CSV table of C-alpha atoms in Angstrom, one decimal:
chain,number,residue,atom,x,y,z
A,1,MET,CA,-121.0,151.6,-224.2
A,2,THR,CA,-118.1,150.7,-226.3
A,3,LYS,CA,-118.1,147.2,-227.6
A,4,VAL,CA,-114.9,145.2,-227.1
A,5,SER,CA,-114.1,142.9,-230.1
A,6,SER,CA,-114.5,139.2,-229.2
A,7,SER,CA,-111.5,138.3,-231.3
A,8,ILE,CA,-109.0,139.8,-228.8
A,9,PHE,CA,-110.1,137.1,-226.5
A,10,ALA,CA,-110.6,134.4,-229.1
A,11,ASP,CA,-107.9,132.0,-227.6
A,12,VAL,CA,-109.0,132.4,-223.9
A,13,PRO,CA,-111.7,129.7,-224.1
A,14,THR,CA,-109.5,127.3,-225.8
A,15,VAL,CA,-106.8,127.6,-223.1
A,16,LEU,CA,-109.3,127.5,-220.2
A,17,LEU,CA,-111.1,124.4,-221.6
A,18,GLN,CA,-107.8,122.4,-222.2
A,19,PRO,CA,-105.8,122.4,-219.0
A,20,LYS,CA,-104.5,118.9,-219.9
A,21,GLU,CA,-103.0,120.1,-223.1
A,22,LEU,CA,-101.5,123.0,-221.2
A,23,SER,CA,-99.8,120.9,-218.6
A,24,ARG,CA,-98.0,118.7,-221.2
A,25,ASN,CA,-96.0,122.0,-222.1
A,26,VAL,CA,-94.9,122.7,-218.4
A,27,SER,CA,-91.4,121.6,-217.5
A,28,ARG,CA,-91.3,123.2,-214.0
A,29,HIS,CA,-90.7,121.1,-211.0
A,30,THR,CA,-90.5,121.7,-207.3
A,31,LEU,CA,-87.9,120.5,-204.7
A,32,PRO,CA,-88.4,121.0,-200.9
A,33,ALA,CA,-85.5,123.4,-199.9
A,34,VAL,CA,-84.0,125.6,-197.3
A,35,TRP,CA,-81.9,128.6,-198.2
A,36,MET,CA,-79.1,129.3,-195.5
A,37,ARG,CA,-76.4,131.6,-194.8
A,38,SER,CA,-73.8,129.3,-193.7
A,39,GLY,CA,-70.4,130.6,-192.4
A,40,THR,CA,-69.5,133.2,-195.2
A,41,SER,CA,-71.2,131.4,-197.9
A,42,LYS,CA,-75.0,130.8,-198.9
A,43,GLY,CA,-76.7,128.0,-200.6
A,44,LEU,CA,-79.4,125.4,-200.8
A,45,PHE,CA,-79.8,122.8,-198.2
A,46,LEU,CA,-81.8,119.7,-199.6
A,47,HIS,CA,-82.9,116.3,-198.2
A,48,ARG,CA,-81.2,113.5,-199.7
A,49,LYS,CA,-84.5,111.6,-199.9
A,50,ASP,CA,-85.8,114.3,-202.1
A,51,LEU,CA,-83.3,113.8,-204.9
A,52,PRO,CA,-82.8,110.9,-207.4
A,53,GLN,CA,-80.9,107.9,-205.9
A,54,SER,CA,-77.7,108.5,-208.1
A,55,PRO,CA,-75.7,111.7,-207.5
A,56,SER,CA,-75.0,111.6,-211.2
A,57,SER,CA,-78.7,112.5,-211.6
A,58,TRP,CA,-78.5,115.6,-209.6
A,59,ASN,CA,-76.5,117.7,-212.1
A,60,GLN,CA,-79.4,119.0,-214.2
A,61,ILE,CA,-81.7,119.7,-211.2
A,62,LEU,CA,-79.0,121.7,-209.5
A,63,LEU,CA,-77.7,123.6,-212.5
A,64,SER,CA,-81.2,124.7,-213.3
A,65,ALA,CA,-82.2,125.6,-209.6
A,66,MET,CA,-79.0,127.6,-209.3
A,67,GLY,CA,-79.2,129.2,-212.7
A,68,SER,CA,-76.1,127.8,-214.3
A,69,VAL,CA,-77.8,125.7,-217.0
A,70,GLN,CA,-76.6,128.0,-220.0
A,71,GLY,CA,-73.4,128.9,-218.2
A,72,SER,CA,-74.6,132.5,-217.5
A,73,THR,CA,-72.1,134.5,-215.6
A,74,ASN,CA,-74.8,136.2,-213.3
A,75,GLN,CA,-77.2,133.0,-212.6
A,76,ILE,CA,-80.0,135.5,-213.1
A,77,ASP,CA,-82.6,132.6,-213.9
A,78,GLY,CA,-81.8,130.8,-210.6
A,79,MET,CA,-80.9,131.0,-206.9
A,80,GLY,CA,-77.2,131.6,-207.3
A,81,GLY,CA,-75.6,134.9,-206.9
A,82,GLY,CA,-73.2,134.8,-209.5
A,83,THR,CA,-70.1,133.9,-207.2
A,84,SER,CA,-68.7,130.6,-205.9
A,85,THR,CA,-69.5,131.6,-202.4
A,86,THR,CA,-73.3,131.9,-203.3
A,87,SER,CA,-73.6,129.0,-205.5
A,88,LYS,CA,-73.4,126.0,-203.3
A,89,VAL,CA,-75.6,123.1,-202.2
A,90,ALA,CA,-75.6,120.9,-199.1
A,91,VAL,CA,-77.5,117.5,-199.5
A,92,VAL,CA,-78.2,116.1,-196.1
A,93,ALA,CA,-79.6,112.7,-194.8
A,94,ARG,CA,-79.8,110.8,-191.6
A,95,SER,CA,-76.8,108.5,-191.3
A,96,THR,CA,-77.0,104.6,-190.8
A,97,ARG,CA,-73.2,104.4,-190.1
A,98,PRO,CA,-72.2,103.4,-186.7
A,99,GLY,CA,-71.3,106.6,-184.5
A,100,VAL,CA,-72.6,109.0,-187.1
A,101,ASP,CA,-75.7,111.1,-186.9
A,102,VAL,CA,-75.9,112.9,-190.4
A,103,GLU,CA,-74.4,112.3,-193.8
A,104,TYR,CA,-73.7,115.4,-196.0
A,105,THR,CA,-72.5,115.8,-199.5
A,106,PHE,CA,-71.3,119.2,-200.9
A,107,VAL,CA,-72.0,120.3,-204.4
A,108,GLN,CA,-70.2,123.4,-205.9
A,109,VAL,CA,-72.2,124.7,-208.8
A,110,ALA,CA,-70.1,126.7,-211.1
A,111,PRO,CA,-71.3,130.3,-211.2
A,112,ASP,CA,-70.3,130.7,-214.8
A,113,GLN,CA,-70.4,127.4,-216.4
A,114,ALA,CA,-72.8,124.5,-216.7
A,115,LYS,CA,-70.8,122.4,-214.4
A,116,VAL,CA,-71.1,121.0,-210.8
A,117,ASP,CA,-68.1,119.7,-208.6
A,118,MET,CA,-68.3,117.1,-206.0
A,119,THR,CA,-64.7,116.4,-205.4
A,120,GLY,CA,-64.2,118.3,-202.3
A,121,ASN,CA,-65.8,119.6,-199.1
A,122,CYS,CA,-66.9,123.0,-198.0
A,123,GLY,CA,-66.5,123.9,-194.5
A,124,ASN,CA,-68.6,127.0,-194.6
A,125,MET,CA,-71.6,125.0,-195.9
A,126,LEU,CA,-70.7,122.2,-193.4
A,127,ALA,CA,-71.5,124.9,-190.6
A,128,GLY,CA,-75.2,125.0,-191.6
A,129,VAL,CA,-75.5,121.2,-191.7
A,130,GLY,CA,-75.9,120.6,-187.8
A,131,PRO,CA,-78.5,123.4,-187.6
A,132,PHE,CA,-80.4,122.2,-190.7
A,133,ALA,CA,-80.4,118.5,-189.4
A,134,LEU,CA,-81.7,119.7,-186.0
A,135,ASP,CA,-84.4,121.9,-187.2
A,136,GLU,CA,-85.7,119.4,-189.9
A,137,GLY,CA,-85.9,116.6,-187.3
A,138,ILE,CA,-83.0,114.5,-188.8
A,139,VAL,CA,-81.5,114.5,-185.3
A,140,GLU,CA,-83.2,115.2,-181.9
A,141,ALA,CA,-81.8,117.1,-178.8
A,142,VAL,CA,-81.9,115.8,-175.4
A,143,PRO,CA,-84.6,117.7,-173.4
A,144,GLY,CA,-82.9,120.2,-171.2
A,145,ASP,CA,-79.6,120.3,-173.0
A,146,SER,CA,-78.1,123.8,-173.8
A,147,GLU,CA,-75.9,122.4,-176.5
A,148,MET,CA,-75.3,119.4,-178.7
A,149,ASP,CA,-72.6,117.4,-180.5
A,150,ILE,CA,-73.7,116.3,-183.9
A,151,ARG,CA,-71.3,113.8,-185.7
A,152,ILE,CA,-71.3,114.4,-189.5
A,153,PHE,CA,-69.8,112.3,-192.2
A,154,ASN,CA,-68.9,114.2,-195.3
A,155,THR,CA,-69.3,111.9,-198.3
A,156,ASN,CA,-67.1,113.9,-200.6
A,157,THR,CA,-64.0,113.3,-198.5
A,158,GLU,CA,-65.1,110.5,-196.2
A,159,GLN,CA,-64.2,112.5,-193.2
A,160,THR,CA,-66.0,112.9,-189.9
A,161,ILE,CA,-66.7,116.2,-188.2
A,162,ILE,CA,-68.1,117.0,-184.7
A,163,GLU,CA,-70.2,120.1,-184.8
A,164,THR,CA,-71.1,121.5,-181.5
A,165,VAL,CA,-74.4,123.7,-181.8
A,166,GLN,CA,-76.3,125.7,-179.2
A,167,LEU,CA,-79.9,124.8,-178.4
A,168,THR,CA,-83.1,126.7,-177.4
A,169,PRO,CA,-85.0,125.5,-174.5
A,170,ASP,CA,-87.4,123.6,-176.8
A,171,GLY,CA,-84.4,121.7,-178.4
A,172,ARG,CA,-84.0,123.7,-181.7
A,173,PHE,CA,-81.0,125.3,-183.1
A,174,ARG,CA,-80.3,128.7,-181.2
A,175,GLU,CA,-79.3,131.2,-183.8
A,176,ASP,CA,-78.8,134.3,-181.5
A,177,GLY,CA,-75.6,134.8,-179.7
A,178,ASP,CA,-72.6,137.1,-179.2
A,179,TYR,CA,-69.9,135.5,-181.6
A,180,SER,CA,-69.0,137.8,-184.4
A,181,LEU,CA,-67.8,136.1,-187.6
A,182,PRO,CA,-65.5,138.3,-189.9
A,183,GLY,CA,-67.4,138.8,-193.1
A,184,VAL,CA,-70.7,138.6,-191.6
A,185,GLN,CA,-72.7,141.6,-190.1
A,186,GLY,CA,-74.0,141.2,-186.6
A,187,THR,CA,-73.5,138.4,-184.1
A,188,SER,CA,-74.8,134.9,-183.6
A,189,SER,CA,-74.3,131.8,-181.5
A,190,PRO,CA,-70.9,130.0,-182.2
A,191,ILE,CA,-70.7,126.7,-184.1
A,192,LYS,CA,-67.7,124.8,-183.2
A,193,THR,CA,-66.7,122.7,-186.1
A,194,ALA,CA,-64.0,120.1,-185.3
A,195,PHE,CA,-62.5,118.0,-188.2
A,196,LEU,CA,-61.2,114.7,-186.8
A,197,ASN,CA,-58.1,113.1,-188.4
A,198,PRO,CA,-58.4,115.6,-191.3
A,199,ALA,CA,-55.2,114.5,-193.2
A,200,GLY,CA,-55.4,112.9,-196.6
A,201,SER,CA,-59.0,114.0,-197.5
A,202,MET,CA,-58.4,113.3,-201.2
A,203,THR,CA,-55.0,112.0,-201.6
A,204,GLY,CA,-54.6,109.6,-198.6
A,205,ARG,CA,-51.7,111.4,-197.1
A,206,LEU,CA,-51.2,114.8,-195.4
A,207,PHE,CA,-48.2,115.5,-197.6
A,208,PRO,CA,-49.1,113.8,-200.9
A,209,THR,CA,-45.4,114.1,-202.3
A,210,GLY,CA,-43.8,113.4,-199.0
A,211,ALA,CA,-42.3,116.8,-198.5
A,212,THR,CA,-43.4,119.7,-196.1
A,213,GLN,CA,-42.1,122.1,-198.5
A,214,GLU,CA,-40.9,122.2,-202.1
A,215,THR,CA,-40.1,124.2,-205.3
A,216,LEU,CA,-42.9,124.2,-208.1
A,217,THR,CA,-41.6,125.0,-211.6
A,218,VAL,CA,-44.5,126.4,-213.4
A,219,GLN,CA,-45.1,127.4,-217.1
A,220,SER,CA,-47.1,130.4,-217.9
A,221,ARG,CA,-48.0,131.9,-221.1
A,222,TYR,CA,-47.8,135.3,-219.6
A,223,THR,CA,-44.7,135.2,-217.5
A,224,GLY,CA,-42.9,132.2,-218.9
A,225,SER,CA,-41.1,129.6,-216.7
A,226,PHE,CA,-40.8,130.4,-212.9
A,227,ALA,CA,-40.3,128.6,-209.7
A,228,VAL,CA,-42.4,129.1,-206.4
A,229,ARG,CA,-41.9,127.9,-202.9
A,230,ALA,CA,-44.9,125.9,-201.9
A,231,SER,CA,-46.4,123.4,-199.4
A,232,LEU,CA,-48.7,120.8,-201.0
A,233,ILE,CA,-50.9,119.8,-198.0
A,234,ASP,CA,-54.1,117.8,-197.8
A,235,ALA,CA,-56.1,118.4,-194.6
A,236,ALA,CA,-59.9,118.7,-194.8
A,237,ASN,CA,-59.2,119.8,-198.5
A,238,PRO,CA,-56.0,119.6,-200.6
A,239,PHE,CA,-54.3,123.1,-200.7
A,240,VAL,CA,-51.4,124.5,-202.5
A,241,LEU,CA,-50.0,127.0,-200.1
A,242,VAL,CA,-47.6,129.5,-201.8
A,243,ASP,CA,-45.0,131.7,-200.1
A,244,ALA,CA,-46.2,135.0,-201.8
A,245,SER,CA,-42.6,136.5,-201.5
A,246,SER,CA,-41.4,133.8,-204.1
A,247,LEU,CA,-43.9,134.7,-206.8
A,248,PRO,CA,-42.4,136.5,-209.9
A,249,SER,CA,-41.9,140.3,-209.5
A,250,VAL,CA,-44.7,140.8,-212.2
A,251,LEU,CA,-47.2,139.1,-210.2
A,252,GLN,CA,-46.2,141.0,-207.0
A,253,LYS,CA,-46.7,144.2,-208.7
A,254,LEU,CA,-50.1,143.1,-209.9
A,255,TRP,CA,-51.3,141.8,-206.5
A,256,PRO,CA,-53.2,144.9,-205.5
A,257,ASP,CA,-55.4,144.4,-208.7
A,258,LYS,CA,-56.7,141.1,-207.8
A,259,GLY,CA,-59.0,140.9,-210.7
A,260,ASN,CA,-56.3,141.3,-213.2
A,261,ASN,CA,-56.5,138.6,-215.8
A,262,VAL,CA,-52.7,137.9,-216.1
A,263,PHE,CA,-52.5,137.7,-212.2
A,264,LEU,CA,-55.7,135.1,-212.1
A,265,SER,CA,-54.3,133.1,-215.0
A,266,THR,CA,-50.9,132.8,-213.4
A,267,ILE,CA,-52.3,131.8,-210.1
A,268,GLU,CA,-54.2,129.2,-211.9
A,269,ASP,CA,-51.1,128.1,-213.6
A,270,ILE,CA,-49.6,127.4,-210.2
A,271,ARG,CA,-52.7,125.6,-208.9
A,272,ARG,CA,-52.8,123.3,-212.0
A,273,GLN,CA,-49.0,122.4,-211.4
A,274,GLY,CA,-49.7,121.8,-207.8
A,275,ALA,CA,-52.5,119.4,-208.7
A,276,VAL,CA,-50.3,117.4,-211.0
A,277,GLN,CA,-47.6,117.3,-208.3
A,278,MET,CA,-50.1,116.0,-205.8
A,279,GLY,CA,-51.5,113.3,-207.9
A,280,LEU,CA,-54.8,114.8,-208.3
A,281,ALA,CA,-54.6,115.1,-212.1
A,282,LYS,CA,-52.6,113.3,-214.7
A,283,ASP,CA,-51.6,116.5,-216.6
A,284,LEU,CA,-52.2,120.3,-216.6
A,285,ASP,CA,-55.1,120.0,-219.0
A,286,ALA,CA,-57.0,117.5,-216.7
A,287,ALA,CA,-56.2,119.8,-213.6
A,288,GLY,CA,-57.8,122.6,-215.4
A,289,LEU,CA,-61.1,120.7,-215.8
A,290,VAL,CA,-61.5,120.5,-211.9
A,291,ARG,CA,-61.3,123.9,-210.6
A,292,GLY,CA,-62.6,123.2,-207.1
A,293,THR,CA,-59.6,121.0,-206.0
A,294,PRO,CA,-56.9,121.4,-204.9
A,295,LYS,CA,-57.5,125.1,-203.7
A,296,ILE,CA,-54.6,127.6,-203.6
A,297,ALA,CA,-53.6,130.3,-201.2
A,298,LEU,CA,-50.8,132.9,-201.1
A,299,LEU,CA,-49.3,133.3,-197.8
A,300,THR,CA,-47.5,136.2,-196.3
A,301,SER,CA,-46.2,137.4,-192.7
A,302,ALA,CA,-49.0,139.0,-190.6
A,303,GLY,CA,-47.0,142.2,-190.1
A,304,ASP,CA,-48.6,143.1,-186.8
A,305,ASP,CA,-49.6,141.5,-183.4
A,306,ASP,CA,-53.2,140.9,-184.4
A,307,ALA,CA,-52.6,137.8,-186.5
A,308,ASP,CA,-50.0,135.1,-186.8
A,309,ILE,CA,-50.2,134.8,-190.7
A,310,SER,CA,-52.0,136.6,-193.6
A,311,LEU,CA,-53.3,135.2,-196.8
A,312,LEU,CA,-55.2,135.4,-200.0
A,313,SER,CA,-57.1,132.2,-201.1
A,314,PHE,CA,-58.9,131.6,-204.4
A,315,SER,CA,-62.1,129.7,-205.2
A,316,MET,CA,-63.0,128.5,-208.7
A,317,GLY,CA,-60.4,130.8,-210.1
A,318,LYS,CA,-61.4,134.1,-208.3
A,319,PRO,CA,-60.0,135.5,-205.2
A,320,HIS,CA,-62.0,134.5,-202.2
A,321,PRO,CA,-63.6,137.4,-200.3
A,322,SER,CA,-62.8,135.6,-197.0
A,323,LEU,CA,-61.3,132.2,-196.5
A,324,GLN,CA,-62.8,128.7,-196.9
A,325,LEU,CA,-63.4,126.9,-193.7
A,326,THR,CA,-61.6,124.0,-194.8
A,327,GLY,CA,-58.7,126.5,-195.7
A,328,ALA,CA,-58.5,127.5,-192.2
A,329,VAL,CA,-58.5,123.7,-191.0
A,330,CYS,CA,-55.7,123.0,-193.6
A,331,ILE,CA,-53.6,126.1,-192.8
A,332,GLY,CA,-54.2,125.6,-189.0
A,333,ALA,CA,-52.7,122.0,-189.5
A,334,ALA,CA,-49.8,123.5,-191.6
A,335,MET,CA,-48.9,126.1,-189.1
A,336,SER,CA,-48.4,123.4,-186.4
A,337,ILE,CA,-46.1,121.2,-188.4
A,338,HIS,CA,-42.4,122.1,-188.7
A,339,GLY,CA,-41.0,122.8,-192.0
A,340,THR,CA,-44.1,124.0,-194.0
A,341,ILE,CA,-44.5,127.5,-195.7
A,342,ALA,CA,-47.1,128.3,-193.0
A,343,TRP,CA,-44.8,127.2,-190.1
A,344,ASP,CA,-42.1,129.4,-191.4
A,345,LEU,CA,-44.1,132.5,-191.7
A,346,ALA,CA,-46.1,132.0,-188.5
A,347,ASN,CA,-43.3,131.0,-186.3
A,348,ASP,CA,-40.9,133.5,-187.5
A,349,ARG,CA,-42.9,135.8,-185.1
A,350,GLN,CA,-42.8,133.5,-182.3
A,351,LYS,CA,-40.1,134.7,-180.0
A,352,ASP,CA,-40.3,132.3,-177.2
A,353,GLY,CA,-40.9,129.2,-179.3
A,354,THR,CA,-43.9,128.1,-177.2
A,355,PRO,CA,-46.0,125.3,-179.1
A,356,ARG,CA,-49.4,126.6,-180.3
A,357,HIS,CA,-50.8,123.2,-181.0
A,358,GLY,CA,-52.5,120.9,-178.3
A,359,MET,CA,-51.4,117.3,-177.8
A,360,ALA,CA,-53.2,114.0,-177.6
A,361,VAL,CA,-51.8,110.6,-176.8
A,362,GLU,CA,-53.7,107.7,-178.2
A,363,GLY,CA,-56.8,109.7,-178.5
A,364,HIS,CA,-56.8,111.3,-175.1
A,365,GLN,CA,-56.0,115.1,-175.2
A,366,ILE,CA,-53.2,116.0,-172.5
A,367,ALA,CA,-52.6,119.6,-173.6
A,368,ALA,CA,-55.0,122.3,-174.9
A,369,PRO,CA,-54.2,124.2,-178.1
A,370,ILE,CA,-53.7,128.1,-178.2
A,371,PRO,CA,-55.5,129.3,-181.2
A,372,TRP,CA,-53.8,130.4,-184.4
A,373,ARG,CA,-55.0,133.7,-185.9
A,374,ILE,CA,-55.3,133.7,-189.6
A,375,ARG,CA,-55.9,136.9,-191.4
A,376,HIS,CA,-58.0,137.0,-194.7
A,377,PRO,CA,-59.5,139.8,-196.7
A,378,ALA,CA,-62.6,140.0,-194.4
A,379,GLY,CA,-61.0,139.7,-190.9
A,380,VAL,CA,-59.3,137.1,-188.7
A,381,ILE,CA,-60.3,133.5,-188.4
A,382,THR,CA,-58.9,131.3,-185.4
A,383,ALA,CA,-58.0,127.6,-185.8
A,384,GLU,CA,-57.2,125.2,-182.8
A,385,THR,CA,-55.0,122.4,-183.7
A,386,VAL,CA,-54.4,119.3,-181.8
A,387,LEU,CA,-51.5,117.0,-182.9
A,388,GLY,CA,-51.8,113.3,-181.7
A,389,MET,CA,-49.1,110.8,-180.9
A,390,GLY,CA,-49.6,107.0,-181.6
A,391,LYS,CA,-48.1,104.1,-179.7
A,392,ASN,CA,-45.1,103.9,-182.0
A,393,GLY,CA,-44.3,107.6,-181.5
A,394,THR,CA,-45.4,108.9,-184.7
A,395,VAL,CA,-47.2,112.2,-184.8
A,396,HIS,CA,-50.4,113.1,-186.7
A,397,VAL,CA,-53.1,115.8,-186.9
A,398,ASP,CA,-55.6,114.7,-184.4
A,399,ARG,CA,-58.2,117.4,-185.1
A,400,VAL,CA,-58.5,121.2,-186.1
A,401,ALA,CA,-61.5,123.2,-184.8
A,402,VAL,CA,-62.8,126.4,-186.1
A,403,TYR,CA,-65.8,128.5,-185.4
A,404,ARG,CA,-68.6,129.7,-187.8
A,405,THR,CA,-72.2,130.8,-187.5
A,406,ALA,CA,-75.3,130.0,-189.6
A,407,ARG,CA,-78.8,131.4,-190.1
A,408,ARG,CA,-81.9,130.1,-191.8
A,409,LEU,CA,-83.1,132.6,-194.4
A,410,PHE,CA,-86.2,130.9,-195.9
A,411,GLU,CA,-87.8,127.5,-196.5
A,412,GLY,CA,-90.2,126.4,-199.1
A,413,ASN,CA,-89.7,125.0,-202.6
A,414,VAL,CA,-87.1,125.7,-205.2
A,415,PHE,CA,-88.2,125.5,-208.8
A,416,TYR,CA,-86.2,123.9,-211.6
A,417,ARG,CA,-86.7,122.8,-215.1
A,418,ALA,CA,-85.7,119.3,-216.4
């Protein structure tokens, strides 16, 4: 028999006999979590009670959990997928606000920087908040009901959303159904997400500058000074909606190559100028520090009868693979308001001039909306807009509803280092 040298295992007894010494070197922590596909995004869903009281203390935890501590471009050492749509977090809690069931805070973790952004809402992640709250026992269904309205307060924008979810016989969220969401394979049950009074989510006004349409003068290191037609609108999230036909010819030629650095840099220049114009940043440098808001989308005519408008939106400096749900809300509102870029492009195809928006008078809906069809890179999404009229005759956006789906992918603990 060959004798094995004891020197090979010389350190083993020392390690095994001193577990307390070993534990002092371990920085791994656990956090109860659920990973969900929510709309066309994926992310972590967490209970508010499991995080530190102050949101400012969440940064290191979430950066580590998602793999963005060192600003890696692939998030290989965390849960994130290296894109803005797979690097998101929803923090959920039971609400104590009157008339509200659940409170939800959205956190965008940068996939390529050690930064988090809590300035805006994410409608795709919002779609999973109702199902998460239901299955986690934060809210409870009435026995025998087949669907449930869950009132959600988004703490980022201080807006209220009504989410209508389908129920199983035992009162849990029913995932299966026949609704097909562009950008997601298969079918699921529809989740109707209605944003109530979505105007002014960050700026306090639907049109922060007071104009439904204006000309932005932009300075770019690649294309010099140029002007574009845009609508600066804030509904569910602030957006810079640009008439793509007004872009400089060099950008229009680059458009097929959506990953071109010149193209992306110039789109970011437009977004920054829009941020300053909307009052969301004091100057262009400050606008560049917050990439999550405002968002930007390039709008074109649909070109066929399957949609009313076409667009390409951007997220964290990159083309979005589909469309932000808040983008559908914002654009659905813009398409219903005379004078916006979206109105011009959508209603240019309307031959009979029939209004597509619904109508509510003092909170009571008197006419149902006809869905707007918005084409994005992954398909077509619909938005149902209801305009409201108050006692003094002023018109406002009463609500915009869109449909999503969601699926619980796993539950357990996420590990992070701190």
